[in-house]
Amino acid sequence: NEAHWVGTVTADPPLTSVQDREAVRAILGSMNCTPLFLEEDVLRAHYLGMCKQILWPAFHNVDLMDISRGGLSSTSNMDGRFGPGFAAVTVGGTKTWAQGQFGSCWLESYKAVNGAFAAFVSSGDLVKPGDVMWVHDYHLALLPQLCYDHEVSKYGMPVTKKIFFLHIPFCSSGTFKELEAGELILKGMLHADVVGFHTFDYARHFLSAAKRLAGVNYESLVGGLIGLKFRGRTVLVTMHNVS
């Protein structure tokens, strides 16, 4: 079976003309890749905002309360880079990070990008019953649930196998629960059939977060595997070195 990749395109300046986008589609299509062209403001708020300013520090065990209290210094060219909703507070002449002022806008963009991926892969003939879907990294943590819900609505049951692999650490449950979107992200990941991590420590933190935030317990399975019972399914938790 052939693999097919779906992703967004980053270009400077952004590709806005129909001709440029069609040219990129043709080139990538020859390599079994499909590009999604989303609004630039939404992409910036999703990636530079939600992903890099909130999720990246949290998943690397940076306490969000400390960040919020202490502030994050801003460079002079930061204004406008993070998409709609960016706001900074000036303290002693230095712009500092004020998460509460723009986190909700970033979260909406995060949902929008995940929703765009789900709408694309769930429409047409790209993904068929019995296929395996591999979702890469925290940028698309909501995608397993969105695709799961679509399949249940269309077929009455999930019809694809979904793998979610996290390419960065998973933080302690104490840090994770400080995320306003923590429960949403956790449930998104739990709708995958397999959730993969680089190390056992990262998997252990995920299991702890599932217990504390969603009340989901894990069990040891035959062959040394770890399983989580969620919505009548067993979600396998694995550890692999994937770059």
XYZ file of N, CA and C in Angstrom:
729
model
N 0.833 -1.195 0.000
C 0.000 0.000 0.000
C 0.870 1.249 0.000
N 0.454 2.253 -0.748
C 1.206 3.490 -0.823
C 0.821 4.433 0.308
N 1.809 5.190 0.763
C 1.551 6.231 1.751
C 1.238 7.530 1.024
N 0.375 8.319 1.632
C 0.041 9.634 1.088
C 0.156 10.652 2.208
N 0.880 11.739 1.952
C 1.135 12.756 2.967
C 0.235 13.963 2.746
N -0.262 14.511 3.850
C -1.074 15.728 3.811
C -0.457 16.724 4.782
N -0.247 17.951 4.342
C 0.355 18.951 5.219
C 0.109 20.355 4.706
N 0.585 21.329 5.453
C 0.475 22.721 5.026
C 1.775 23.147 4.341
N 1.703 24.258 3.634
C 2.852 24.774 2.898
C 3.282 26.099 3.509
N 4.575 26.213 3.791
C 5.136 27.468 4.285
C 5.953 28.108 3.177
N 5.623 29.336 2.854
C 6.354 30.055 1.807
C 6.439 31.527 2.180
N 7.526 32.156 1.803
C 7.728 33.579 2.071
C 8.149 34.272 0.774
N 7.254 35.092 0.196
C 5.914 35.447 0.690
C 4.925 34.298 0.500
N 3.775 34.351 1.202
C 2.783 33.280 1.097
C 2.289 33.106 -0.340
N 1.940 31.879 -0.673
C 1.402 31.590 -2.005
C -0.083 31.941 -2.014
N -0.443 32.981 -2.718
C -1.832 33.436 -2.722
C -2.518 33.272 -4.071
N -1.757 33.208 -5.147
C -2.381 33.115 -6.471
C -2.777 31.672 -6.771
N -3.846 31.538 -7.540
C -4.326 30.214 -7.929
C -3.258 29.482 -8.732
N -2.561 30.206 -9.595
C -1.542 29.580 -10.444
C -0.399 29.003 -9.605
N 0.068 29.772 -8.633
C 1.163 29.294 -7.784
C 0.740 28.069 -6.984
N -0.455 28.109 -6.450
C -0.925 26.985 -5.642
C -1.110 25.725 -6.482
N -1.639 25.897 -7.681
C -1.818 24.738 -8.554
C -0.476 24.154 -8.967
N 0.516 25.013 -9.167
C 1.852 24.526 -9.521
C 2.444 23.700 -8.385
N 2.268 24.177 -7.155
C 2.772 23.436 -5.995
C 2.016 22.122 -5.839
N 0.701 22.153 -6.036
C -0.093 20.918 -5.944
C 0.396 19.881 -6.950
N 0.702 20.336 -8.152
C 1.153 19.407 -9.192
C 2.492 18.780 -8.827
N 3.416 19.593 -8.331
C 4.740 19.079 -7.965
C 4.633 18.093 -6.810
N 3.909 18.489 -5.756
C 3.790 17.617 -4.587
C 2.923 16.401 -4.879
N 1.928 16.570 -5.757
C 1.072 15.442 -6.100
C 1.840 14.300 -6.729
N 2.897 14.627 -7.479
C 3.719 13.588 -8.102
C 4.500 12.782 -7.069
N 4.562 13.299 -5.828
C 5.261 12.608 -4.740
C 4.289 12.099 -3.676
N 3.016 11.929 -4.074
C 1.977 11.461 -3.150
C 1.816 12.386 -1.946
N 1.900 13.677 -2.181
C 1.708 14.679 -1.130
C 0.605 15.643 -1.548
N -0.231 16.006 -0.596
C -1.276 16.995 -0.847
C -1.084 18.179 0.082
N -0.915 19.385 -0.463
C -0.783 20.565 0.387
C -2.142 21.173 0.705
N -2.291 21.645 1.934
C -3.473 22.409 2.317
C -3.075 23.878 2.410
N -3.833 24.729 1.764
C -3.568 26.164 1.799
C -4.605 26.826 2.698
N -4.166 27.257 3.866
C -5.052 27.870 4.844
C -4.720 29.348 4.981
N -5.605 30.079 5.634
C -5.379 31.513 5.810
C -4.102 31.751 6.605
N -3.304 32.705 6.143
C -1.997 32.947 6.746
C -2.113 33.356 8.210
N -3.092 34.184 8.547
C -3.270 34.602 9.939
C -3.588 33.409 10.835
N -4.411 32.503 10.331
C -4.776 31.313 11.103
C -3.562 30.417 11.297
N -2.774 30.243 10.249
C -1.569 29.414 10.351
C -0.576 29.989 11.355
N -0.401 31.318 11.334
C 0.531 31.936 12.275
C 0.045 31.782 13.709
N -1.244 32.018 13.920
C -1.784 31.896 15.275
C -1.709 30.454 15.765
N -1.907 29.515 14.860
C -1.820 28.091 15.209
C -0.395 27.693 15.553
N 0.550 28.007 14.646
C 1.919 27.502 14.805
C 2.766 28.374 15.727
N 2.899 29.660 15.385
C 3.745 30.542 16.190
C 3.093 30.903 17.516
N 1.763 30.871 17.550
C 1.056 31.207 18.771
C 0.810 30.001 19.655
N -0.249 29.244 19.352
C -0.659 28.132 20.212
C 0.434 27.075 20.361
N 1.021 26.670 19.240
C 1.994 25.578 19.300
C 3.300 25.996 19.974
N 3.872 27.115 19.532
C 5.212 27.469 19.995
C 5.224 28.288 21.281
N 4.161 29.040 21.552
C 4.161 29.876 22.743
C 3.456 29.243 23.937
N 2.594 28.261 23.685
C 1.863 27.623 24.783
C 2.209 26.143 24.896
N 1.985 25.377 23.824
C 2.164 23.927 23.924
C 3.628 23.523 24.011
N 4.491 24.140 23.216
C 5.913 23.773 23.251
C 6.510 23.941 24.643
N 6.366 25.094 25.306
C 6.909 25.211 26.665
C 6.277 24.215 27.628
N 4.962 24.045 27.528
C 4.283 23.148 28.467
C 4.758 21.711 28.308
N 4.834 21.227 27.074
C 5.235 19.841 26.850
C 6.691 19.605 27.241
N 7.468 20.679 27.300
C 8.849 20.559 27.772
C 8.963 20.868 29.265
N 7.842 20.807 29.957
C 7.801 20.934 31.422
C 8.154 22.325 31.928
N 7.891 23.349 31.117
C 8.009 24.719 31.607
C 6.682 25.079 32.250
N 6.708 25.423 33.516
C 5.485 25.704 34.254
C 4.823 26.963 33.699
N 3.585 26.823 33.223
C 2.908 27.950 32.598
C 2.586 29.060 33.581
N 2.379 28.705 34.839
C 2.113 29.736 35.828
C 3.348 30.606 36.028
N 4.529 29.987 36.000
C 5.764 30.762 36.125
C 5.949 31.689 34.930
N 5.629 31.181 33.731
C 5.739 32.013 32.536
C 4.792 33.200 32.636
N 3.551 32.921 33.041
C 2.551 33.976 33.114
C 2.937 35.043 34.125
N 3.502 34.614 35.261
C 3.896 35.574 36.290
C 5.158 36.333 35.896
N 6.111 35.619 35.306
C 7.401 36.232 35.031
C 7.477 36.963 33.715
N 6.666 36.538 32.751
C 6.694 37.188 31.444
C 7.781 36.622 30.558
N 7.575 36.748 29.262
C 8.534 36.266 28.270
C 8.965 37.449 27.426
N 10.252 37.756 27.429
C 10.741 38.924 26.698
C 10.449 38.793 25.216
N 10.183 39.901 24.612
C 9.838 39.940 23.196
C 10.914 40.686 22.422
N 11.221 40.197 21.233
C 12.141 40.925 20.365
C 11.383 42.030 19.646
N 12.122 42.943 19.068
C 11.487 44.115 18.472
C 10.633 43.779 17.261
N 10.896 42.637 16.602
C 10.134 42.307 15.404
C 9.042 41.287 15.681
N 8.649 41.121 16.945
C 7.665 40.102 17.286
C 6.253 40.517 16.902
N 5.935 41.822 16.935
C 4.576 42.284 16.694
C 4.051 41.760 15.362
N 2.838 41.192 15.395
C 2.194 40.733 14.185
C 2.584 39.349 13.735
N 3.610 38.766 14.308
C 4.063 37.448 13.845
C 3.129 36.338 14.281
N 2.416 36.537 15.385
C 1.673 35.442 15.972
C 0.212 35.406 15.557
N -0.156 36.162 14.545
C -1.512 36.101 14.050
C -2.461 36.966 14.848
N -3.772 36.868 14.556
C -4.752 37.716 15.218
C -4.813 37.430 16.702
N -5.042 38.477 17.460
C -5.210 38.304 18.900
C -3.961 38.516 19.695
N -2.805 38.717 19.026
C -1.583 38.905 19.796
C -1.644 40.215 20.562
N -1.249 40.143 21.821
C -1.184 41.348 22.646
C -0.039 41.182 23.610
N 0.609 42.266 23.929
C 1.706 42.219 24.884
C 1.513 43.309 25.912
N 2.079 43.108 27.065
C 2.016 44.087 28.137
C 3.412 44.652 28.335
N 3.522 45.954 28.455
C 4.815 46.587 28.661
C 5.085 46.746 30.147
N 6.174 46.137 30.594
C 6.577 46.229 31.992
C 8.005 46.741 32.025
N 8.207 47.933 32.577
C 9.555 48.489 32.653
C 10.217 48.634 31.307
N 9.418 48.950 30.274
C 9.983 49.153 28.944
C 10.166 47.883 28.147
N 9.855 46.705 28.728
C 10.014 45.427 28.032
C 8.656 44.782 27.817
N 8.400 44.348 26.595
C 7.146 43.656 26.333
C 7.209 42.247 26.911
N 6.165 41.858 27.621
C 6.149 40.548 28.257
C 4.939 39.754 27.811
N 5.044 38.465 27.995
C 4.009 37.526 27.569
C 2.838 37.579 28.525
N 1.627 37.782 28.030
C 0.420 37.787 28.853
C -0.544 36.779 28.252
N -0.411 35.534 28.652
C -1.086 34.425 27.995
C -2.590 34.606 27.900
N -3.212 35.065 28.990
C -4.658 35.142 29.007
C -5.244 36.085 27.979
N -4.465 37.034 27.486
C -4.997 38.026 26.569
C -5.178 37.500 25.151
N -4.466 36.440 24.777
C -4.572 35.982 23.403
C -4.626 34.472 23.261
N -4.557 33.728 24.367
C -4.575 32.275 24.276
C -5.842 31.734 23.643
N -7.001 32.363 23.921
C -8.256 31.857 23.376
C -8.294 31.990 21.861
N -7.741 33.077 21.330
C -7.690 33.262 19.879
C -6.765 32.230 19.244
N -5.623 31.985 19.877
C -4.713 30.962 19.375
C -5.364 29.588 19.406
N -6.116 29.303 20.464
C -6.783 28.008 20.564
C -7.806 27.841 19.447
N -8.548 28.896 19.131
C -9.519 28.800 18.047
C -8.820 28.518 16.720
N -7.656 29.119 16.508
C -6.895 28.841 15.290
C -6.363 27.411 15.300
N -5.959 26.933 16.468
C -5.505 25.550 16.611
C -6.633 24.593 16.227
N -7.833 24.871 16.718
C -8.990 24.046 16.369
C -9.282 24.130 14.874
N -9.154 25.331 14.318
C -9.469 25.522 12.905
C -8.528 24.730 12.003
N -7.234 24.733 12.317
C -6.274 23.988 11.503
C -6.523 22.488 11.623
N -6.734 22.004 12.834
C -7.055 20.589 13.010
C -8.343 20.231 12.275
N -9.326 21.132 12.332
C -10.579 20.894 11.635
C -10.417 20.854 10.131
N -9.528 21.690 9.601
C -9.285 21.698 8.159
C -8.656 20.383 7.704
N -7.713 19.870 8.481
C -7.120 18.568 8.162
C -8.185 17.476 8.211
N -9.012 17.505 9.255
C -10.047 16.480 9.402
C -11.037 16.529 8.250
N -11.443 17.733 7.857
C -12.396 17.872 6.763
C -11.823 17.322 5.464
N -10.530 17.553 5.244
C -9.922 17.084 4.002
C -9.785 15.568 3.984
N -9.210 14.996 5.030
C -8.958 13.549 5.001
C -10.253 12.754 5.127
N -11.314 13.381 5.632
C -12.583 12.669 5.797
C -13.481 12.791 4.577
N -13.100 13.622 3.628
C -13.902 13.800 2.420
C -13.227 13.114 1.243
N -14.005 12.833 0.227
C -13.428 12.227 -0.970
C -13.002 10.788 -0.742
N -12.065 10.331 -1.572
C -11.647 8.932 -1.555
C -10.228 8.741 -1.038
N -9.648 9.774 -0.445
C -8.261 9.653 0.005
C -8.114 8.586 1.077
N -8.978 8.613 2.085
C -8.929 7.647 3.184
C -10.133 6.723 3.078
N -9.865 5.428 3.074
C -10.922 4.428 2.926
C -10.997 3.558 4.173
N -12.144 2.923 4.417
C -12.238 1.989 5.544
C -11.130 0.946 5.483
N -10.495 0.709 6.615
C -9.390 -0.234 6.687
C -8.028 0.402 6.555
N -7.982 1.672 6.158
C -6.699 2.365 6.042
C -6.121 2.683 7.419
N -4.826 2.966 7.428
C -4.135 3.392 8.644
C -3.758 4.861 8.488
N -4.115 5.658 9.475
C -3.826 7.091 9.463
C -2.781 7.387 10.534
N -1.675 8.003 10.132
C -0.601 8.327 11.078
C -0.554 9.839 11.249
N -0.873 10.293 12.437
C -0.901 11.724 12.750
C 0.391 12.083 13.475
N 1.096 13.084 12.948
C 2.395 13.450 13.500
C 2.313 14.689 14.382
N 2.602 14.523 15.640
C 2.990 15.573 16.572
C 1.839 16.416 17.110
N 2.238 17.251 18.074
C 1.286 17.996 18.890
C 0.526 19.058 18.112
N 0.998 19.433 16.944
C 0.294 20.414 16.120
C -1.091 19.919 15.720
N -1.278 18.594 15.662
C -2.528 17.996 15.189
C -3.109 17.031 16.216
N -2.998 17.378 17.485
C -3.433 16.468 18.551
C -4.941 16.253 18.577
N -5.712 17.152 17.987
C -7.169 17.000 17.970
C -7.647 16.120 16.822
N -6.787 15.867 15.860
C -7.193 15.187 14.634
C -7.728 13.773 14.850
N -7.136 12.943 15.727
C -7.699 11.604 15.911
C -9.171 11.619 16.317
N -9.546 12.498 17.235
C -10.949 12.550 17.659
C -11.847 13.097 16.559
N -11.393 14.117 15.850
C -12.213 14.689 14.787
C -12.505 13.651 13.708
N -11.499 12.873 13.337
C -11.698 11.828 12.328
C -12.540 10.684 12.885
N -12.317 10.341 14.141
C -13.115 9.305 14.807
C -14.591 9.690 14.781
N -14.892 10.911 15.198
C -16.289 11.356 15.253
C -16.919 11.375 13.868
N -16.152 11.777 12.857
C -16.679 11.781 11.490
C -17.011 10.362 11.038
N -16.141 9.416 11.324
C -16.378 8.037 10.902
C -17.593 7.444 11.605
N -17.736 7.722 12.887
C -18.898 7.223 13.624
C -20.180 7.813 13.048
N -20.136 9.097 12.684
C -21.303 9.742 12.096
C -21.647 9.149 10.731
N -20.624 8.821 9.942
C -20.848 8.341 8.577
C -21.098 6.840 8.508
N -20.321 6.072 9.287
C -20.383 4.612 9.182
C -21.007 3.930 10.398
N -21.192 4.679 11.479
C -21.717 4.073 12.698
C -20.642 3.495 13.588
N -19.395 3.554 13.142
C -18.263 3.033 13.912
C -16.974 3.595 13.318
N -15.870 3.580 14.080
C -14.583 3.967 13.482
C -14.145 2.909 12.476
N -13.670 3.339 11.320
C -13.340 2.390 10.249
C -11.877 2.458 9.827
N -11.091 3.336 10.439
C -9.657 3.382 10.161
C -8.889 3.180 11.459
N -7.650 2.761 11.339
C -6.759 2.683 12.490
C -5.938 3.968 12.541
N -5.898 4.568 13.707
C -5.244 5.864 13.844
C -4.041 5.753 14.777
N -2.917 6.234 14.311
C -1.692 6.286 15.115
C -1.362 7.749 15.367
N -1.090 8.077 16.605
C -0.626 9.426 16.936
C 0.749 9.299 17.566
N 1.743 9.965 16.963
C 3.090 9.936 17.536
C 3.500 11.335 17.939
N 3.943 11.459 19.190
C 4.408 12.740 19.712
C 5.922 12.808 19.561
N 6.406 13.759 18.793
C 7.834 13.861 18.502
C 8.597 14.696 19.523
N 7.920 15.183 20.542
C 8.557 15.957 21.608
C 8.203 15.299 22.938
N 8.766 15.765 24.049
C 8.407 15.176 25.348
C 6.929 15.377 25.670
N 6.427 14.572 26.596
C 5.118 14.828 27.207
C 5.390 15.210 28.652
N 4.841 16.334 29.055
C 5.176 16.904 30.364
C 4.523 16.128 31.499
N 4.907 16.461 32.713
C 4.282 15.876 33.896
C 2.808 16.256 33.924
N 2.003 15.432 34.566
C 0.572 15.719 34.640
C 0.307 17.014 35.391
N 1.197 17.368 36.321
C 1.040 18.618 37.049
C 1.142 19.830 36.148
N 2.076 19.787 35.204
C 2.198 20.875 34.234
C 1.081 20.814 33.206
N 0.748 19.609 32.754
C -0.253 19.454 31.703
C -1.621 19.965 32.139
N -1.962 19.750 33.406
C -3.294 20.156 33.854
C -3.448 21.673 33.928
N -2.335 22.419 33.851
C -2.424 23.877 33.826
C -2.853 24.404 32.461
N -2.761 23.572 31.438
C -3.187 23.987 30.107
C -4.705 24.105 30.059
N -5.195 25.243 29.613
C -6.639 25.396 29.468
C -7.192 24.407 28.447
N -6.389 24.073 27.460
C -6.816 23.130 26.431
C -6.337 21.714 26.724
N -5.839 21.470 27.934
C -5.258 20.172 28.247
C -6.221 19.017 28.072
N -7.418 19.136 28.613
C -8.385 18.040 28.507
C -8.790 17.811 27.057
N -8.950 18.891 26.304
C -9.299 18.783 24.888
C -8.215 18.036 24.117
N -6.963 18.385 24.363
C -5.844 17.742 23.676
C -5.716 16.284 24.099
N -5.871 16.029 25.391
C -5.774 14.660 25.896
C -6.819 13.765 25.244
N -8.056 14.222 25.192
C -9.117 13.409 24.593
C -8.894 13.232 23.096
N -8.323 14.244 22.454
C -7.990 14.079 21.046
C -7.011 12.943 20.836
N -5.981 12.885 21.666
C -4.979 11.828 21.561
C -5.566 10.462 21.900
N -6.470 10.421 22.872
C -7.040 9.149 23.313
C -7.951 8.510 22.267
N -8.321 9.246 21.236
C -9.136 8.656 20.174
C -8.288 7.954 19.116
N -6.970 7.986 19.275
C -6.107 7.181 18.407
C -6.119 5.737 18.900
N -5.780 4.814 18.025
C -5.664 3.407 18.424
C -4.304 3.123 19.037
N -3.303 3.873 18.596
C -1.946 3.753 19.127
C -1.421 5.158 19.388
N -0.879 5.374 20.588
C -0.238 6.644 20.920
C 1.223 6.341 21.213
N 2.126 6.958 20.458
C 3.544 6.644 20.575
C 4.361 7.781 21.150
N 5.392 7.417 21.915
C 6.314 8.372 22.527
C 7.741 7.887 22.315
N 8.695 8.798 22.500
C 10.102 8.427 22.358
C 10.594 7.581 23.526
N 10.171 7.894 24.744
C 10.711 7.231 25.930
C 9.594 6.816 26.874
N 9.930 5.929 27.801
C 8.947 5.495 28.787
C 8.546 6.636 29.704
N 9.474 7.530 30.038
C 9.135 8.667 30.901
C 8.016 9.505 30.294
N 8.095 9.767 28.999
C 7.048 10.554 28.344
C 5.717 9.801 28.383
N 5.772 8.490 28.117
C 4.557 7.679 28.168
C 3.980 7.653 29.579
N 4.844 7.579 30.570
C 4.387 7.551 31.966
C 3.647 8.835 32.327
N 4.165 9.970 31.879
C 3.481 11.240 32.135
C 2.111 11.270 31.453
N 2.036 10.721 30.243
C 0.756 10.665 29.533
C -0.249 9.797 30.280
N 0.193 8.656 30.762
C -0.690 7.772 31.523
C -1.195 8.462 32.782
N -0.317 9.208 33.425
C -0.707 9.936 34.631
C -1.721 11.027 34.307
N -1.509 11.738 33.201
C -2.452 12.780 32.795
C -3.810 12.181 32.451
N -3.811 11.025 31.784
C -5.071 10.366 31.449
C -5.843 9.988 32.707
N -5.125 9.552 33.728
C -5.753 9.193 34.997
C -6.298 10.423 35.705
N -5.494 11.480 35.794
C -5.866 12.655 36.582
C -6.915 13.524 35.892
N -6.835 13.658 34.574
C -7.737 14.562 33.873
C -8.973 13.875 33.311
N -8.838 12.599 32.935
C -9.962 11.917 32.294
C -10.436 10.693 33.060
N -9.759 10.357 34.163
C -10.163 9.200 34.947
C -9.965 7.884 34.232
N -9.001 7.834 33.307
C -8.748 6.632 32.510
C -7.564 5.879 33.096
N -7.775 4.622 33.447
C -6.715 3.789 34.012
C -6.031 2.975 32.916
N -4.795 2.598 33.178
C -4.076 1.770 32.213
C -3.932 0.358 32.759
N -3.623 -0.575 31.861
C -3.424 -1.969 32.244
C -2.290 -2.552 31.421
N -1.635 -3.552 31.981
C -0.572 -4.255 31.263
C -1.195 -5.323 30.384
N -0.736 -5.419 29.144
C -1.270 -6.369 28.186
C -0.228 -7.429 27.860
N -0.664 -8.469 27.191
C 0.233 -9.546 26.787
C 1.330 -8.990 25.886
N 2.560 -9.412 26.136
C 3.684 -8.952 25.337
C 4.338 -7.702 25.872
N 3.948 -7.290 27.084
C 4.555 -6.115 27.693
C 3.984 -4.794 27.221
N 2.857 -4.837 26.509
C 2.240 -3.608 26.030
C 1.429 -2.940 27.138
N 1.155 -1.660 26.956
C 0.343 -0.894 27.898
C -0.918 -0.450 27.177
N -2.073 -0.637 27.823
C -3.336 -0.261 27.204
C -4.166 0.635 28.095
N -4.901 1.540 27.475
C -5.847 2.411 28.171
C -7.246 2.095 27.666
N -8.177 1.875 28.566
C -9.555 1.634 28.185
C -10.272 2.970 28.039
N -10.717 3.275 26.821
C -11.361 4.561 26.572
C -12.461 4.381 25.532
N -13.684 4.725 25.890
C -14.853 4.623 25.017
C -15.005 3.221 24.437
N -14.808 2.220 25.281
C -14.988 0.845 24.861
C -13.877 0.294 23.997
N -12.776 1.025 23.891
C -11.649 0.603 23.072
C -10.409 0.495 23.937
N -9.423 -0.230 23.434
C -8.119 -0.282 24.086
C -7.133 0.537 23.273
N -6.630 1.588 23.878
C -5.642 2.448 23.230
C -4.256 1.967 23.636
N -3.452 1.549 22.674
C -2.105 1.076 22.967
C -1.154 2.257 23.137
N -0.323 2.193 24.152
C 0.696 3.213 24.398
C 2.054 2.563 24.175
N 2.834 3.106 23.245
C 4.095 2.478 22.859
C 5.249 3.467 22.960
N 6.459 2.927 22.980
C 7.681 3.730 23.006
C 8.569 3.315 21.836
N 8.903 4.259 20.977
C 9.754 3.990 19.819
C 10.638 5.197 19.558
N 11.781 4.962 18.947
C 12.645 6.057 18.511
C 12.280 6.421 17.075
N 11.575 7.514 16.921
C 11.163 7.995 15.604
C 11.644 9.422 15.463
N 12.373 9.726 14.396
C 12.879 11.089 14.201
C 11.927 11.878 13.322
